[in-house]
XYZ file of C-alpha atoms in Angstrom:
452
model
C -137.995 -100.105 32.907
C -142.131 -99.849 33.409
C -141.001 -97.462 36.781
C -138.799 -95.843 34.855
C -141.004 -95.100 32.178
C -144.323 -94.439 34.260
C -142.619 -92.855 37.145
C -139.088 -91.443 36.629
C -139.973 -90.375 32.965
C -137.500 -91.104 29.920
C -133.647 -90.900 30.640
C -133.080 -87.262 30.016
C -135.517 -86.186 33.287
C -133.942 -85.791 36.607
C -133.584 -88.454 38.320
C -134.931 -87.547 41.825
C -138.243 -88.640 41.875
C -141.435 -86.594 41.732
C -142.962 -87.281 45.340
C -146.754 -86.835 43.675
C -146.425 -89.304 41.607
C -144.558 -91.728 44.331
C -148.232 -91.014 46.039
C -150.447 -91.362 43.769
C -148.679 -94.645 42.932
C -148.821 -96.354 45.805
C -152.700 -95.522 46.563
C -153.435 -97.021 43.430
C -151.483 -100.085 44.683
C -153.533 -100.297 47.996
C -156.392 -100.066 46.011
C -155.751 -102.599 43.993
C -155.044 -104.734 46.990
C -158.416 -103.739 48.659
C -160.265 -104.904 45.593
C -158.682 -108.251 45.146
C -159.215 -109.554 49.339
C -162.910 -108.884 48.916
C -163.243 -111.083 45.876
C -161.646 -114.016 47.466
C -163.366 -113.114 50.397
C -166.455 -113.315 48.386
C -165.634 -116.652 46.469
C -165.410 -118.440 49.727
C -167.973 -117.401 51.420
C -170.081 -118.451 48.046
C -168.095 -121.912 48.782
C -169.436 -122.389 51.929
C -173.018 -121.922 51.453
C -173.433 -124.501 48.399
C -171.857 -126.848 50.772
C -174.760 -126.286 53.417
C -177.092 -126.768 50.270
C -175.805 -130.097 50.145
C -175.936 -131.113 53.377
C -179.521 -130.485 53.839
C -180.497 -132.116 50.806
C -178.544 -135.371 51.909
C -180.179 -135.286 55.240
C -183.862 -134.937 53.913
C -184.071 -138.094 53.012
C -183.280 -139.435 56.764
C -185.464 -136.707 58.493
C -188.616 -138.179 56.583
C -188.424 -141.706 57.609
C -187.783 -140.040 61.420
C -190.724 -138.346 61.414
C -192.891 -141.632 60.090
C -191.561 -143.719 62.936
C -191.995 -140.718 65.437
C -195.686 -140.972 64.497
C -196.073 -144.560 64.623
C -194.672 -144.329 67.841
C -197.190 -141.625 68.814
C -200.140 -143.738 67.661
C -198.971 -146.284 69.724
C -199.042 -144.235 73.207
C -202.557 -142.936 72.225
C -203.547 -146.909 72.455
C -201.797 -147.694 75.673
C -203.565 -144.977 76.900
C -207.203 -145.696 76.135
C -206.186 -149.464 78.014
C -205.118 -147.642 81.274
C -208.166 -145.407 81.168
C -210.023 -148.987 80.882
C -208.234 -150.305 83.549
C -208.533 -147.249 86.320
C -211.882 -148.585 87.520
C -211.082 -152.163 88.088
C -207.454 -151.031 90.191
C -209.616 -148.477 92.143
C -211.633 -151.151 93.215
C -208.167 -153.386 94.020
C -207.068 -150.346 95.626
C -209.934 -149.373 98.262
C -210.051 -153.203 99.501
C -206.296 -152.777 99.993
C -206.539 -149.726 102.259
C -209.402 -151.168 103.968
C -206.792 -154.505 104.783
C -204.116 -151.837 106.012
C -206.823 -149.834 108.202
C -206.304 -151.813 111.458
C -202.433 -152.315 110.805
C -202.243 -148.141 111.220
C -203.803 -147.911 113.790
C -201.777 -150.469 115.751
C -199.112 -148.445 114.137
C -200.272 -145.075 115.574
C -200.934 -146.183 119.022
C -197.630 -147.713 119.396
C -196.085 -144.323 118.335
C -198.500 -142.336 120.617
C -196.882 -144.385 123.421
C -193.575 -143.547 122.178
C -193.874 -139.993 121.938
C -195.575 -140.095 125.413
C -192.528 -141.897 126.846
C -190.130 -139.336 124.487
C -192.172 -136.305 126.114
C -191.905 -137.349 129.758
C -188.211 -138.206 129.257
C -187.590 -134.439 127.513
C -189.381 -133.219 130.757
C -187.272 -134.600 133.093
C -184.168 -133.788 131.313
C -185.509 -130.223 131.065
C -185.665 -130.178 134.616
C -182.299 -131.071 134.649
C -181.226 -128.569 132.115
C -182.244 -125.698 134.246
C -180.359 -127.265 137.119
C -177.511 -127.478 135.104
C -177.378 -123.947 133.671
C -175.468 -121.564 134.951
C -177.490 -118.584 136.974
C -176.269 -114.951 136.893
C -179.099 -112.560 136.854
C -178.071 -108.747 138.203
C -180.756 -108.080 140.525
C -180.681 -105.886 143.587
C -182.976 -104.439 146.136
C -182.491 -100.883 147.626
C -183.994 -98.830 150.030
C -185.395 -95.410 149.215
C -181.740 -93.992 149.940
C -180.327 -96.410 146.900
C -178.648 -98.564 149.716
C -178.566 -102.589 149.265
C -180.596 -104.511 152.041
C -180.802 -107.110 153.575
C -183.426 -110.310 154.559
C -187.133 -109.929 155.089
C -187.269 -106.066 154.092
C -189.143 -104.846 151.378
C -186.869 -102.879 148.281
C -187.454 -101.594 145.244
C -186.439 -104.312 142.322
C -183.501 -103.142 140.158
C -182.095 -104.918 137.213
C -178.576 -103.265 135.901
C -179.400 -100.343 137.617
C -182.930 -99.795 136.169
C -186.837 -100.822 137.872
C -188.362 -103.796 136.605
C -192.252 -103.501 135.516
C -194.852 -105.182 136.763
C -195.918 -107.191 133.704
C -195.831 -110.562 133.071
C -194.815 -110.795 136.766
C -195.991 -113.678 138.545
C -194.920 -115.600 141.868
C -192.758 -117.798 139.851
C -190.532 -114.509 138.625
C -191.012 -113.367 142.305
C -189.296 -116.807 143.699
C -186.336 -116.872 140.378
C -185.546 -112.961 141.049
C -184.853 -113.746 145.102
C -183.538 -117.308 144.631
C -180.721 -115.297 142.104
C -180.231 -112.599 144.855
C -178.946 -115.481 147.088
C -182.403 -115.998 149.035
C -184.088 -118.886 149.812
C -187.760 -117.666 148.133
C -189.950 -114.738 148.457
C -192.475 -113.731 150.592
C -194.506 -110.573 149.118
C -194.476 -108.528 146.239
C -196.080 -105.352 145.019
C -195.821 -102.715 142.494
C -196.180 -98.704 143.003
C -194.592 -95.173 143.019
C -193.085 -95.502 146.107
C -189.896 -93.961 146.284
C -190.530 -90.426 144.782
C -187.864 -88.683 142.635
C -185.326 -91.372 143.611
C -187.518 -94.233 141.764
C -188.613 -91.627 139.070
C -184.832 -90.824 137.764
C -184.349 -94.365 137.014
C -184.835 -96.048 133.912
C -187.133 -98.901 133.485
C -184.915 -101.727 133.372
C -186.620 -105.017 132.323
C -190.221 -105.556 131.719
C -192.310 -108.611 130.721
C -190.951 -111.345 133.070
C -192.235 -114.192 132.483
C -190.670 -117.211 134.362
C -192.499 -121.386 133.824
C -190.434 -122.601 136.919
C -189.187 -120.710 140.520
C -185.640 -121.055 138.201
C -184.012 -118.125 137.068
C -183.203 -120.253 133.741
C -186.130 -120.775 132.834
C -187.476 -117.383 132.420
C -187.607 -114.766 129.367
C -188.084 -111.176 129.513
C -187.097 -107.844 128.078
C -185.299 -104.639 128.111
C -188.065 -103.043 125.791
C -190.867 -101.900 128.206
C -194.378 -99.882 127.493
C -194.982 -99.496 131.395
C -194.632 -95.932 133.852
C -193.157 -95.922 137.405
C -196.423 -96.746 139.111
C -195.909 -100.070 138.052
C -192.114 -100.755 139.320
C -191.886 -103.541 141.200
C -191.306 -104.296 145.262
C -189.883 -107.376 146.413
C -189.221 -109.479 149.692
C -187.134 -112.093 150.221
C -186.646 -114.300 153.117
C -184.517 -117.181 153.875
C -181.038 -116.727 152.587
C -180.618 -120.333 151.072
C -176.784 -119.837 152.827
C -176.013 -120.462 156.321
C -172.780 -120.851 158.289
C -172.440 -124.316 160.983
C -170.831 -125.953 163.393
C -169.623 -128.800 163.602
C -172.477 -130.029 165.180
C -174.619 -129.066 162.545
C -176.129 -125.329 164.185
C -176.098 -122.013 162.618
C -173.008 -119.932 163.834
C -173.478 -116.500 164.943
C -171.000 -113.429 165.282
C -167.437 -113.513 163.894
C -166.733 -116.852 163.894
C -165.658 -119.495 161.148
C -168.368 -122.189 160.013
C -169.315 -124.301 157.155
C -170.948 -122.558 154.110
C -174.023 -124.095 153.016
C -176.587 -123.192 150.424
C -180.170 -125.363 150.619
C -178.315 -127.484 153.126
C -175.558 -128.711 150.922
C -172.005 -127.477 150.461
C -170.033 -125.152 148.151
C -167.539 -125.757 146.418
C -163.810 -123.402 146.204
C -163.914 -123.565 142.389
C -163.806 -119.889 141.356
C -164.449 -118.850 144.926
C -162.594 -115.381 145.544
C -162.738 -112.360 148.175
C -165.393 -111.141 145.889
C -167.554 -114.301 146.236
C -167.034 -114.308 150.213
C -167.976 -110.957 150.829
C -170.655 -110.654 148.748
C -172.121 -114.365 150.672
C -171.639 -112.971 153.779
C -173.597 -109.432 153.191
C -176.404 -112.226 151.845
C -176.251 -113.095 154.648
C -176.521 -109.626 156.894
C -173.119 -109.326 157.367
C -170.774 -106.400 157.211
C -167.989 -108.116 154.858
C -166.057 -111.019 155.163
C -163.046 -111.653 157.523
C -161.630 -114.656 155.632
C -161.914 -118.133 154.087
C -160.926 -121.767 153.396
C -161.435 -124.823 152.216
C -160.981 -128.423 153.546
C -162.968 -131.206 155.405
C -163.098 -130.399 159.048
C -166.363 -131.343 160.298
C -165.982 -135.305 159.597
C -169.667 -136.874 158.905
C -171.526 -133.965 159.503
C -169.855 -132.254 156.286
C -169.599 -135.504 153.949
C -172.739 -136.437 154.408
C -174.356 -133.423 152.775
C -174.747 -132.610 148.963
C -172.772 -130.426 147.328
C -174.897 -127.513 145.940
C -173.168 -124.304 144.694
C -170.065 -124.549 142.380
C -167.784 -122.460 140.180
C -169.203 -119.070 142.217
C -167.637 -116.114 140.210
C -167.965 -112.794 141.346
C -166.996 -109.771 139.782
C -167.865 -107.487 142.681
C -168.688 -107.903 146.121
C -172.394 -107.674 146.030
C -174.411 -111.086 145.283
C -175.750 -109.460 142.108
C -172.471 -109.179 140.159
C -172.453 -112.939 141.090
C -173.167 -116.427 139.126
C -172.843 -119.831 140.057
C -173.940 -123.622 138.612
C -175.829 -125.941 141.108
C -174.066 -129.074 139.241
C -170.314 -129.440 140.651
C -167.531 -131.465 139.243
C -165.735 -131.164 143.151
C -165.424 -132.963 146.408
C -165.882 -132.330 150.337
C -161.782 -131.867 150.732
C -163.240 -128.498 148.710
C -165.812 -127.316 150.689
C -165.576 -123.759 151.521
C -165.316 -122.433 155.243
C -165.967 -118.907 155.851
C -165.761 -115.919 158.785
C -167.893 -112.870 158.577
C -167.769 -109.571 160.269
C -171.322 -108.923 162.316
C -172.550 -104.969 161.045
C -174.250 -103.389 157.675
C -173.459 -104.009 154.480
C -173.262 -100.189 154.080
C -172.346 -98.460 157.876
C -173.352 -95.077 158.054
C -170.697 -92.655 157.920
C -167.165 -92.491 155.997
C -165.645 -94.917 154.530
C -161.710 -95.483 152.129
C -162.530 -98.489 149.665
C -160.119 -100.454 147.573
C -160.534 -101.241 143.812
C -162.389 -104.560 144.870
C -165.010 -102.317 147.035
C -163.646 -103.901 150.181
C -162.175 -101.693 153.191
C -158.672 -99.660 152.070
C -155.314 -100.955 154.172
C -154.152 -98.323 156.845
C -152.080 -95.752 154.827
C -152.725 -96.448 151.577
C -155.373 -93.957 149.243
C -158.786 -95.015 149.004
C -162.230 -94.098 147.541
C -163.723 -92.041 149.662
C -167.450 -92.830 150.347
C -170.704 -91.404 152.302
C -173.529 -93.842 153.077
C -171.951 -96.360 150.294
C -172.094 -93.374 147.618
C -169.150 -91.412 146.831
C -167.779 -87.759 147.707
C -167.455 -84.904 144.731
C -165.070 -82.972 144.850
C -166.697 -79.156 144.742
C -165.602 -77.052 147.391
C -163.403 -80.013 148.897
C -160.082 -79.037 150.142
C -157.008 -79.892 152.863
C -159.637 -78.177 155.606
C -162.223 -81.054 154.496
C -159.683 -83.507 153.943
C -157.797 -83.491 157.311
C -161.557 -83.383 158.878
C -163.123 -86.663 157.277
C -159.968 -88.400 158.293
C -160.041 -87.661 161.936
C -163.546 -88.768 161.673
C -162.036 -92.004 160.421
C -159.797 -92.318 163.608
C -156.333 -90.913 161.391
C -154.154 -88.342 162.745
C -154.225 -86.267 159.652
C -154.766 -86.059 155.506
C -151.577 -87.194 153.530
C -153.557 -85.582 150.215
C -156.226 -86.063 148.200
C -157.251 -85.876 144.426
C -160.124 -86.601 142.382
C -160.853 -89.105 139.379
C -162.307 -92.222 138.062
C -159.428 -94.518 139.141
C -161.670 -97.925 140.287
C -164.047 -98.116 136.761
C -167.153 -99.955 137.009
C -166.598 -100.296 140.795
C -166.950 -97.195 140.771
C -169.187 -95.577 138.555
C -172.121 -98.004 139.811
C -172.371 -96.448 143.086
C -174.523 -93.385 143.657
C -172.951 -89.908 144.205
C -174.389 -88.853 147.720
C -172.253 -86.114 148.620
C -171.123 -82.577 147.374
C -170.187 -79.047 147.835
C -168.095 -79.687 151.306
C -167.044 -76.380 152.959
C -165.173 -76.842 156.383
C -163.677 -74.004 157.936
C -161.670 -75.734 159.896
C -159.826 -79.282 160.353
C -162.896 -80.955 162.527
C -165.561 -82.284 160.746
C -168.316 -80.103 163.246
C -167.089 -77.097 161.285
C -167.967 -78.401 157.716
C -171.413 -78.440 155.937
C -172.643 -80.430 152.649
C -175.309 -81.052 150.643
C -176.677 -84.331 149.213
C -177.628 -83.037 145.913
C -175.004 -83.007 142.950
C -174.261 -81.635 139.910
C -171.070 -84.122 139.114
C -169.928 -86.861 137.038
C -167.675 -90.048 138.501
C -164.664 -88.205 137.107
C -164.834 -85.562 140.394
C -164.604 -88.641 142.743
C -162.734 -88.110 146.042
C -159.629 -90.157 146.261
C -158.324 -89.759 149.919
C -155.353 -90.998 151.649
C -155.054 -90.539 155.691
C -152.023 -90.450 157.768
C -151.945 -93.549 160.808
């Protein structure tokens, strides 16, 4: 009845609704609503503060008697105090006769450690003697004539490392003797620094620098690729003595192609590891051309199984001695000593040459690098006229075909380029002319193959 009366109006009005009113109605309700929350809101929040009131008046009481027995407690440090400042002369006095009592106790002490740390220091010295023994050696060293080419014992080179001169710093006769013994030598004899080798030495990079060796092992020496030195102070090395020989069985060095005993510093070496790599590169240690072939066993009786055993686990990547590492400790016996046959003649002959991947000669009819002097051919101006002529210089009837590329990788691309532009007019080699001098990458490498 209220709605009807306040909203709808009496009985005789319509009775559809008036939708402003309907608004106006409900606002009033929501406000109405609004007004109400915040007063209850209000009345607790009034609730809860007199109840904190009374809290804190209850707990006055108890906070008073904690702070008199926190200052009692206070007085009674300040006394204990004052007695142990009373007391701090008579246990200094207590304290220095009790250090004087200990005095001659220490030093008993100290001596007895002195003697220990003595005995520690010489063992550490001996075992670090042992250590470098033990490590395993691979240092990539070579020494080239002014041409670029590898050689052999007691002839001056120029020092490379990777490819790059070593400076003279830091360099002492104990880097001089680790560099050689690395190289396969026994020691060295003479070394030098200078500008020797004109533009050849000058287009190199400085390699290493600051070598700085405590022992004649290769181990124990540090040194860097970081260098503040010019070519004037690139360093020249000899070696002598290869450290590896070849015997009989009656204990003398062989000579020419035949089989003997490989030794290094009068002991064995062991097969572990050992690979065509690892003989060829011995044997052109040794002066040698390359290697014929190898084996293991005991043959020689006594004269082998009474030596040590010096050279293990010889890994080779390459057939030079500088792609090379080995460990002097061995884990073999004599039944795995290596025997080994060696072809008398350069490491590098003058002249032409077809290589395999592995660097060693190509087989009779199959496609090789082709090289000049131990560097390889480019392929400007090269054609069938040039092709057919190098092979009848290498004793083939004819040229199957050629093509150029970088087919071997690293094999490859460490040797020196040391012929281009080949123009032959005809099929013998007297008709052709070259030049030394390049202007090519690896990738214009001379791949020949020759008819039998």
């Amino acid at each position: 009845q209220w709605y009807q009366r306040r909203v709808r109006g009496p009985l005789s009005v319509s009775p559809e609704p008036d939708p402003a009113k309907m608004k106006t109605f409900f606002l009033q309700l929501l406000a109405l609503l609004a007004i109400l929350s915040c007063r209850t809101a209000n009345a607790k929040s009034l609730e809860e503060s007199n109840n904190e009131i009374l809290n804190v008046e209850k707990r006055d009481p108890v906070d008073e008697d904690v702070l008199e027995k926190r200052d009692l407690e206070s007085q009674e440090d300040e006394k204990e105090e004052e007695a142990v400042e009373k007391r701090e002369p008579e246990a200094q006095d207590d304290e220095k006769e009790e250090v004087e009592k200990r005095e001659p106790e220490k030093e008993a002490v100290v001596e007895e450690k002195r003697e220990d740390t003595a005995t520690a220091n010489t063992d550490s010295e001996a075992s670090a003697v042992e250590d470098l023994e033990a490590r395993r050696v691979q240092a990539r060293f070579s020494l080239v004539d002014f041409r670029g080419r590898r050689i052999g014992v007691q002839r001056e080179g120029l020092l490379l490392f990777r490819g790059g001169t070593v400076c003279d710093d830091g360099f002492t006769w104990n880097s001089a003797h680790a560099i050689c013994r690395t190289m396969g030598f026994g020691s060295a004899s003479h070394y030098r620094h200078g500008l020797l080798y004109g533009t050849f030495q000058r287009r190199k990079r400085i390699g290493l620098d600051d070598v700085i060796c405590s022992s004649t092992h290769w181990a124990s020496c540090r040194s860097t690729t970081r260098h503040n030195c010019n070519h004037r102070e690139d360093i020249f090395l000899t070696c002598h003595g290869t450290g590896f020989k070849l015997l009989n069985s009656a204990g003398r060095v062989v000579t020419g192609r035949r089989e003997g005993l490989l030794t290094y510093q009068h002991g064995t070496v062991c097969d572990d590891y050992f690979s065509s790599n690892s003989a060829h590169a011995i044997c052109r240690v040794m002066g040698y051309s390359h290697a014929v072939s190898w084996r293991h066993g005991l043959r020689y009786g006594v004269q082998q199984s009474h030596r040590r055993i010096t050279m293990d686990d010889v890994r080779c990547r390459a057939s030079f001695w500088n792609y090379c590492h080995y460990r002097t400790t061995h884990n073999c016996n004599h039944h795995e000593d290596v025997f080994l046959t060696c072809q008398p003649g350069t490491p590098h002959p003058p002249g032409f040459r077809l290589v395999d991947w592995r660097g060693g000669n190509a087989q009779r009819g199959c496609e090789g690098l082709l090289l000049y002097n131990g560097g390889t051919v480019c392929d400007d101006h090269f054609n069938m006229n040039a092709a057919h002529a190098v092979c009848r210089v290498l004793r083939f009837r004819s040229a199957v075909s050629y093509r150029s590329g970088l087919a071997y990788g690293s094999m490859q691309t460490r040797k020196r380029i040391t012929m281009d532009d080949v123009r032959c007019r005809s099929t013998t080699w007297s008709s052709c002319r070259f030049n030394t001098r390049h202007n090519c990458g690896h990738g214009e490498d001379i791949l020949l193959k020759c008819r039998p």
